[in-house]
Amino acid sequence: MRVVVTGGAGFVGSHLCEKLLALGNSVVCVDNLSTGRVENLRSIEKDAAFEFRKQDVSQHIAINGPVDAVAHLASPASPPDYLRLQIQTLKAGALGTHNALGLAKAKDARFLLASTSEVYGDPLVNPQPESYWGNVNPVGPRSVYDEAKRFAEAMTLAYHHSHRIDVRIARIFNTYGPRMRPEDGRVVSNFIVQALRGNPLTVYGDGSQTRSFCYVSDLVEGLARLLLTKASGENGAKAVSPDGVHAPVNLGNPVETQVSAIARTIIRLTGSSSKITSLPLPIDDPKVRCPAIRRAQELLGWNPAVNLEKGLSLTIGYFSQQS
Ligand code: NAD
Ligand code: UDP
């Protein structure tokens, strides 16, 4: 397949480009480098099957030649990034999704949306199944991201229903691993960089809030399976809803961990002498988050394989080499 990956120079996108190339596909990466980096593409930039286009997906996306699939990942994703790039985030989710769907329609290509667990907001149901409608503050600071992704999901399904585009929606839960930026602002990269520098680890609030952390190779395996699975549920995969793969699919590791426990684990794994310090909890910071992954298990035969200690050790190794 020839796959267009928007946001392909970012943390997740670069691993997805690598994976798709390794599976024998060709890849066109479209990215405006707002939060991504060309060095994330170093392992694949010389591959004849890989092409990079610096472009903002909020503008019309023109690609010559056939396209078999569009994977739309372009969007700021870290809370500090989307709070700094509020209008760009709304535009990437709204105009960017519209343009990426327009490209899929013009090329008769399959479409994958990288959505997020943030569509569940500060959830009142834990773990969150795909059937849960969520608890989002539409005017809170996180709404620029949450509502953009909720709009993107609605737009994706509208293209499916109105234009019969073959679509898939991945609701991605907290993912970590190599190629996160040291200044990305998300919890795992913050804590590892702080621990390696001997600085205090900044736990927001009392650290009792939970997240469920998925190592990037597991996530990308799930994304590739979701993208490459036939709509009919072939390859032994069962369609889990009347609409088959068109229903949203949670992708995340269901092992739920308190933020304070992550800080302690990272201090132990790095052998750091850093202490833990408390900073104010950001407004609307979700108190719990954990994916129910039965749909991904049944539809894709997917399960995360990398446990937290292993994934953190690999990520610590990556950040140690950066400094
Ligand atoms: P990232 O910031 O590393 O990557 C996003 C990429 O999109 C960057 O390369 C950036 O330059 C690019 N981009 C942003 N706006 C763009 C625009 N208008 N035009 C073109 N390119 C643009 O973030 P990530 O963690 O790799 O996230 C990738 C996708 O996965 C995002 O859609 C995000 O919402 C989703 N997601 C990620 C996580 C996670 O934990 N990493 C969780 C849920 C959802
Ligand atoms: N967090 C923290 N210290 C940090 C960064 C984040 O305690 O330096 C907390 C944050 O308040 C949230 C959790 O860690 O409760 C995960 O934050 P992140 O920004 O990684 O992702 P989120 O799930 O909030 O989008």
Coordinates of C-alpha atoms and ligand atoms in Angstrom, one line a residue:
M1 CA 0.0 0.0 0.0
R2 CA 1.0 3.6 -0.5
V3 CA 0.2 5.3 2.8
V4 CA 0.0 9.0 3.6
V5 CA 0.9 9.5 7.3
T6 CA 0.1 13.0 8.6
G7 CA 2.1 14.0 11.7
G8 CA 4.6 11.4 10.6
A9 CA 7.6 13.3 12.0
G10 CA 6.2 13.3 15.5
F11 CA 6.8 10.8 18.3
V12 CA 4.1 8.2 17.4
G13 CA 4.0 9.1 13.7
S14 CA 7.7 8.4 13.1
H15 CA 7.4 4.9 14.7
L16 CA 4.3 4.3 12.5
C17 CA 6.1 5.3 9.3
E18 CA 9.0 2.9 10.3
K19 CA 6.5 0.1 11.0
L20 CA 4.6 0.5 7.7
L21 CA 7.8 0.6 5.7
A22 CA 9.1 -2.5 7.5
L23 CA 5.8 -4.3 6.5
G24 CA 6.6 -3.5 2.8
N25 CA 4.4 -0.4 2.3
S26 CA 5.5 3.0 0.9
V27 CA 5.0 6.1 3.0
V28 CA 4.4 9.8 2.3
C29 CA 4.9 11.7 5.5
V30 CA 3.1 15.1 5.7
D31 CA 4.1 17.2 8.6
N32 CA 4.6 20.9 9.4
L33 CA 7.2 20.2 12.1
S34 CA 5.4 22.3 14.7
T35 CA 5.9 19.7 17.4
G36 CA 7.7 17.0 15.3
R37 CA 11.4 16.8 14.3
V38 CA 13.2 15.7 11.1
E39 CA 15.7 13.7 13.3
N40 CA 12.8 11.4 14.2
L41 CA 12.9 10.3 10.5
R42 CA 16.7 9.6 10.5
S43 CA 16.3 5.8 10.3
I44 CA 14.0 5.9 7.3
E45 CA 14.8 9.2 5.4
K46 CA 17.0 7.4 2.9
D47 CA 14.5 4.6 2.2
A48 CA 13.4 4.8 -1.5
A49 CA 9.9 3.9 -0.3
F50 CA 9.7 7.0 2.0
E51 CA 8.9 10.6 1.1
F52 CA 8.7 13.7 3.4
R53 CA 6.5 16.7 2.7
K54 CA 6.7 19.7 4.9
Q55 CA 3.1 20.9 4.9
D56 CA 0.3 22.1 7.2
V57 CA -2.7 19.8 7.0
S58 CA -5.0 22.7 7.8
Q59 CA -4.4 23.7 4.2
H60 CA -5.4 21.5 1.2
I61 CA -3.3 18.4 0.9
A62 CA -2.2 17.6 -2.7
I63 CA -0.5 14.3 -3.3
N64 CA 0.3 13.0 -6.8
G65 CA -0.3 9.4 -7.7
P66 CA -2.3 6.7 -6.1
V67 CA -2.9 6.6 -2.3
D68 CA -4.3 3.4 -0.7
A69 CA -4.6 4.7 2.9
V70 CA -4.3 7.9 4.9
A71 CA -3.3 7.8 8.6
H72 CA -4.2 11.1 10.2
L73 CA -2.0 11.8 13.2
A74 CA -1.2 15.5 12.7
S75 CA -2.1 17.4 15.9
P76 CA -0.3 18.8 18.9
A77 CA -0.7 16.1 21.5
S78 CA 1.1 17.1 24.7
P79 CA -1.0 19.4 27.1
P80 CA 1.7 22.2 27.1
D81 CA 1.8 22.0 23.3
Y82 CA -1.9 22.2 22.7
L83 CA -2.3 25.0 25.3
R84 CA 0.5 26.9 23.5
L85 CA -1.0 26.1 20.0
Q86 CA -4.7 26.4 20.8
I87 CA -6.1 27.6 17.5
Q88 CA -3.6 25.4 15.5
T89 CA -4.9 22.4 17.5
L90 CA -8.5 23.1 16.7
K91 CA -7.6 23.6 13.1
A92 CA -5.6 20.4 12.9
G93 CA -8.5 18.4 14.3
A94 CA -11.2 20.2 12.3
L95 CA -9.7 21.5 9.0
G96 CA -6.9 19.0 9.0
T97 CA -9.2 16.0 9.5
H98 CA -11.5 17.4 6.7
N99 CA -8.6 17.8 4.3
A100 CA -7.2 14.4 5.2
L101 CA -10.6 12.8 4.6
G102 CA -10.9 14.8 1.4
L103 CA -7.6 13.2 0.2
A104 CA -8.9 9.8 1.2
K105 CA -12.1 10.4 -0.8
A106 CA -10.3 11.7 -3.9
K107 CA -8.0 8.7 -3.9
D108 CA -10.6 6.1 -2.8
A109 CA -8.3 5.4 0.1
R110 CA -8.9 3.9 3.5
F111 CA -8.7 6.4 6.4
L112 CA -7.4 6.0 10.0
L113 CA -8.0 8.8 12.6
A114 CA -5.6 9.0 15.6
S115 CA -8.2 10.0 18.2
T116 CA -7.6 10.0 21.9
S117 CA -8.7 8.9 25.4
E118 CA -9.3 12.6 26.0
V119 CA -12.6 12.2 24.2
Y120 CA -13.7 10.6 27.5
G121 CA -12.6 13.8 29.4
D122 CA -12.5 13.4 33.2
P123 CA -14.3 10.0 33.0
L124 CA -17.0 9.0 35.5
V125 CA -16.7 5.4 34.3
N126 CA -13.5 3.5 34.9
P127 CA -12.1 1.7 32.8
Q128 CA -13.5 3.4 29.8
P129 CA -15.2 1.2 27.1
E130 CA -15.7 2.7 23.6
S131 CA -19.5 2.9 24.4
Y132 CA -18.8 5.5 27.2
W133 CA -19.7 9.0 25.9
G134 CA -17.3 10.9 28.2
N135 CA -17.3 13.8 30.5
V136 CA -15.7 16.7 28.7
N137 CA -15.7 20.4 29.8
P138 CA -16.4 22.1 26.5
V139 CA -15.0 25.5 27.6
G140 CA -12.1 24.2 29.9
P141 CA -8.5 24.6 28.9
R142 CA -8.3 21.1 27.5
S143 CA -11.3 21.6 25.3
V144 CA -9.1 22.8 22.4
Y145 CA -7.8 19.3 22.1
D146 CA -10.7 17.2 23.4
E147 CA -13.4 18.9 21.3
A148 CA -11.1 19.0 18.2
K149 CA -10.8 15.2 18.4
R150 CA -14.5 14.7 19.1
F151 CA -15.3 16.8 16.1
A152 CA -12.7 14.8 14.1
E153 CA -14.4 11.5 15.1
A154 CA -17.8 12.9 14.0
M155 CA -16.4 14.1 10.7
T156 CA -14.7 10.8 10.1
L157 CA -18.0 8.9 10.5
A158 CA -19.8 11.5 8.4
Y159 CA -17.4 10.8 5.5
H160 CA -18.0 7.1 6.1
H161 CA -21.8 7.5 6.0
S162 CA -22.0 10.1 3.3
H163 CA -19.2 9.0 1.0
R164 CA -18.7 5.3 2.0
I165 CA -15.1 5.9 2.9
D166 CA -13.6 2.9 4.7
V167 CA -12.6 4.5 8.1
R168 CA -11.1 3.4 11.3
I169 CA -10.8 5.4 14.6
A170 CA -8.1 4.6 17.2
R171 CA -8.7 6.1 20.6
I172 CA -5.1 6.2 21.8
F173 CA -4.3 6.2 25.6
N174 CA -1.1 7.6 27.1
T175 CA 1.8 6.3 25.1
Y176 CA 5.5 6.8 25.9
G177 CA 8.9 5.8 24.5
P178 CA 11.9 6.9 22.5
R179 CA 11.5 10.1 20.4
M180 CA 9.4 11.9 22.9
R181 CA 11.0 15.4 23.1
P182 CA 12.8 16.1 26.4
E183 CA 10.8 19.3 26.7
D184 CA 7.5 17.6 25.5
G185 CA 5.9 18.2 28.9
R186 CA 4.2 14.8 29.2
V187 CA 4.7 13.0 32.4
V188 CA 7.0 10.2 31.5
S189 CA 9.5 12.3 29.5
N190 CA 9.4 15.0 32.2
F191 CA 10.1 12.6 35.0
I192 CA 12.9 10.7 33.2
V193 CA 14.6 14.0 32.1
Q194 CA 14.3 15.4 35.7
A195 CA 15.6 12.1 37.2
L196 CA 18.6 12.0 34.8
R197 CA 19.5 15.6 35.6
G198 CA 19.1 15.1 39.3
N199 CA 16.3 17.7 39.4
P200 CA 13.1 17.2 41.5
L201 CA 10.3 15.2 39.8
T202 CA 7.3 17.5 39.4
V203 CA 4.2 15.6 40.6
Y204 CA 1.1 17.7 39.9
G205 CA -1.4 17.6 42.7
D206 CA -1.1 14.8 45.2
G207 CA -0.1 12.3 42.5
S208 CA -3.1 10.0 43.2
Q209 CA -4.5 10.5 39.7
T210 CA -4.1 7.5 37.4
R211 CA -3.0 6.9 33.9
S212 CA -2.4 3.7 31.9
F213 CA 0.9 3.8 30.0
C214 CA 1.4 2.0 26.7
Y215 CA 4.9 1.5 25.2
V216 CA 5.1 2.9 21.7
S217 CA 5.9 -0.4 19.9
D218 CA 2.7 -1.9 21.3
L219 CA 0.7 1.1 20.2
V220 CA 2.1 1.2 16.7
E221 CA 1.5 -2.6 16.3
G222 CA -2.2 -1.9 17.2
L223 CA -2.4 1.1 14.8
A224 CA -0.9 -0.9 12.0
R225 CA -3.3 -3.8 12.6
L226 CA -6.2 -1.4 12.7
L227 CA -5.1 0.3 9.5
L228 CA -4.3 -2.9 7.6
T229 CA -7.3 -5.1 8.7
K230 CA -9.8 -5.6 6.0
A231 CA -13.2 -4.0 6.6
S232 CA -14.9 -7.3 6.2
G233 CA -13.1 -8.6 9.2
E234 CA -11.0 -11.0 7.1
N235 CA -7.6 -12.4 8.3
G236 CA -9.4 -14.2 11.1
A237 CA -10.4 -11.0 12.8
K238 CA -14.0 -10.7 13.9
A239 CA -16.0 -7.6 13.2
V240 CA -17.2 -6.5 16.6
S241 CA -20.0 -4.2 15.6
P242 CA -22.5 -4.1 12.7
D243 CA -20.2 -1.5 11.3
G244 CA -17.1 -3.6 11.7
V245 CA -13.8 -1.7 12.1
H246 CA -15.6 1.6 11.6
A247 CA -16.5 1.8 15.3
P248 CA -13.8 3.5 17.5
V249 CA -11.2 1.2 19.0
N250 CA -9.4 1.9 22.3
L251 CA -5.6 1.3 22.0
G252 CA -3.8 1.4 25.3
N253 CA -2.2 -0.7 28.1
P254 CA -4.9 -1.4 30.7
V255 CA -2.4 -1.5 33.6
E256 CA -3.5 1.6 35.7
T257 CA -0.9 3.4 37.7
Q258 CA -0.9 6.4 40.0
V259 CA 1.3 9.3 38.9
S260 CA 3.2 9.3 42.2
A261 CA 4.0 5.6 41.6
I262 CA 5.4 6.4 38.2
A263 CA 7.7 9.0 39.8
R264 CA 9.0 6.5 42.4
T265 CA 9.6 3.8 39.7
I266 CA 11.5 6.2 37.5
I267 CA 13.7 7.3 40.4
R268 CA 14.4 3.7 41.2
L269 CA 15.1 2.7 37.5
T270 CA 17.4 5.6 36.9
G271 CA 19.2 5.2 40.3
S272 CA 18.7 9.0 40.7
S273 CA 19.0 10.9 43.9
S274 CA 16.2 13.2 42.8
K275 CA 13.4 14.1 45.2
I276 CA 9.7 14.4 44.4
T277 CA 8.2 17.9 44.6
S278 CA 4.5 18.8 44.3
L279 CA 3.1 21.4 41.8
P280 CA -0.5 22.5 41.4
L281 CA -2.8 20.1 39.5
P282 CA -3.7 21.6 36.1
I283 CA -7.4 22.5 35.7
D284 CA -9.6 19.6 34.6
D285 CA -6.8 17.1 34.9
P286 CA -8.5 13.7 34.6
K287 CA -8.6 11.8 37.9
V288 CA -8.5 8.4 36.4
R289 CA -7.9 6.9 32.9
C290 CA -7.8 3.3 31.9
P291 CA -8.7 1.6 28.6
A292 CA -11.1 -1.3 28.2
I293 CA -9.4 -3.1 25.3
R294 CA -11.8 -6.0 24.6
R295 CA -12.7 -4.6 21.2
A296 CA -9.0 -4.3 20.1
Q297 CA -8.4 -7.8 21.5
E298 CA -11.3 -9.3 19.6
L299 CA -11.1 -7.3 16.4
L300 CA -7.3 -7.2 16.0
G301 CA -6.0 -10.0 18.2
W302 CA -4.0 -7.2 19.8
N303 CA -2.6 -7.1 23.4
P304 CA 0.2 -4.9 24.7
A305 CA 3.3 -6.9 25.2
V306 CA 5.8 -4.5 26.9
N307 CA 5.3 -4.0 30.6
L308 CA 5.9 -0.7 32.3
E309 CA 9.4 -1.5 33.8
K310 CA 10.7 -2.8 30.5
G311 CA 9.2 0.1 28.5
L312 CA 10.5 2.7 31.0
S313 CA 14.0 1.1 31.0
L314 CA 14.1 1.3 27.2
T315 CA 12.9 5.0 27.3
I316 CA 15.4 5.8 30.0
G317 CA 18.1 4.3 27.7
Y318 CA 17.0 6.6 24.9
F319 CA 17.0 9.8 27.0
S320 CA 20.4 8.8 28.6
Q321 CA 21.9 8.8 25.1
Q322 CA 20.4 12.2 24.2
S323 CA 22.1 14.1 27.0
Ligands
NAD1 P1 3.7 14.7 18.5 O1 3.5 16.1 18.9 O2 5.0 14.1 18.7 O3 3.3 14.5 16.9 C1 2.4 15.3 16.3 C2 2.9 15.5 14.9 O4 1.9 16.3 14.1 C3 4.2 16.4 14.9 O5 5.2 15.9 14.1 C4 3.7 17.8 14.4 O6 4.7 18.5 13.8 C5 2.6 17.4 13.5 N1 1.6 18.4 13.3 C6 0.9 19.1 14.2 N2 0.0 20.0 13.6 C7 0.2 19.8 12.3 C8 -0.4 20.4 11.1 N3 -1.3 21.4 11.2 N4 0.0 20.0 9.9 C9 1.0 19.1 9.8 N5 1.6 18.5 10.8 C10 1.2 18.8 12.1 O7 2.5 13.9 19.2 P2 2.3 12.3 19.3 O8 2.3 11.9 20.7 O9 3.2 11.6 18.3 O10 0.8 12.2 18.8 C11 0.5 11.8 17.5 C12 -1.1 11.6 17.3 O11 -1.5 10.7 18.3 C13 -1.8 12.9 17.7 O12 -2.9 13.0 16.8 C14 -2.3 12.7 19.1 O13 -3.5 13.4 19.3 C15 -2.5 11.2 19.1 N6 -2.4 10.7 20.5 C16 -1.2 10.5 21.0 C17 -1.2 10.1 22.4 C18 0.2 9.8 23.1 O14 0.1 9.5 24.2 N7 1.3 10.0 22.4 C19 -2.3 9.8 23.1 C20 -3.6 10.0 22.4 C21 -3.6 10.5 21.1
UDP2 N1 2.0 15.2 35.4 C1 2.8 15.4 36.5 N2 4.0 16.0 36.4 C2 4.5 16.4 35.2 C3 3.6 16.2 34.0 C4 2.4 15.6 34.2 O1 2.4 15.0 37.6 O2 5.6 16.9 35.1 C5 0.7 14.5 35.6 C6 -0.5 15.3 34.9 O3 -1.1 16.2 35.8 C7 -1.5 14.1 34.6 C8 -0.5 12.9 34.3 O4 0.7 13.3 34.9 O5 -2.2 13.8 35.8 C9 -0.3 12.7 32.8 O6 0.0 13.9 32.2 P1 0.4 14.0 30.7 O7 0.6 15.4 30.4 O8 1.5 13.0 30.4 O9 -0.9 13.4 29.9 P2 -2.4 13.6 30.1 O10 -2.9 12.2 30.3 O11 -2.8 14.5 31.2 O12 -2.8 14.2 28.7

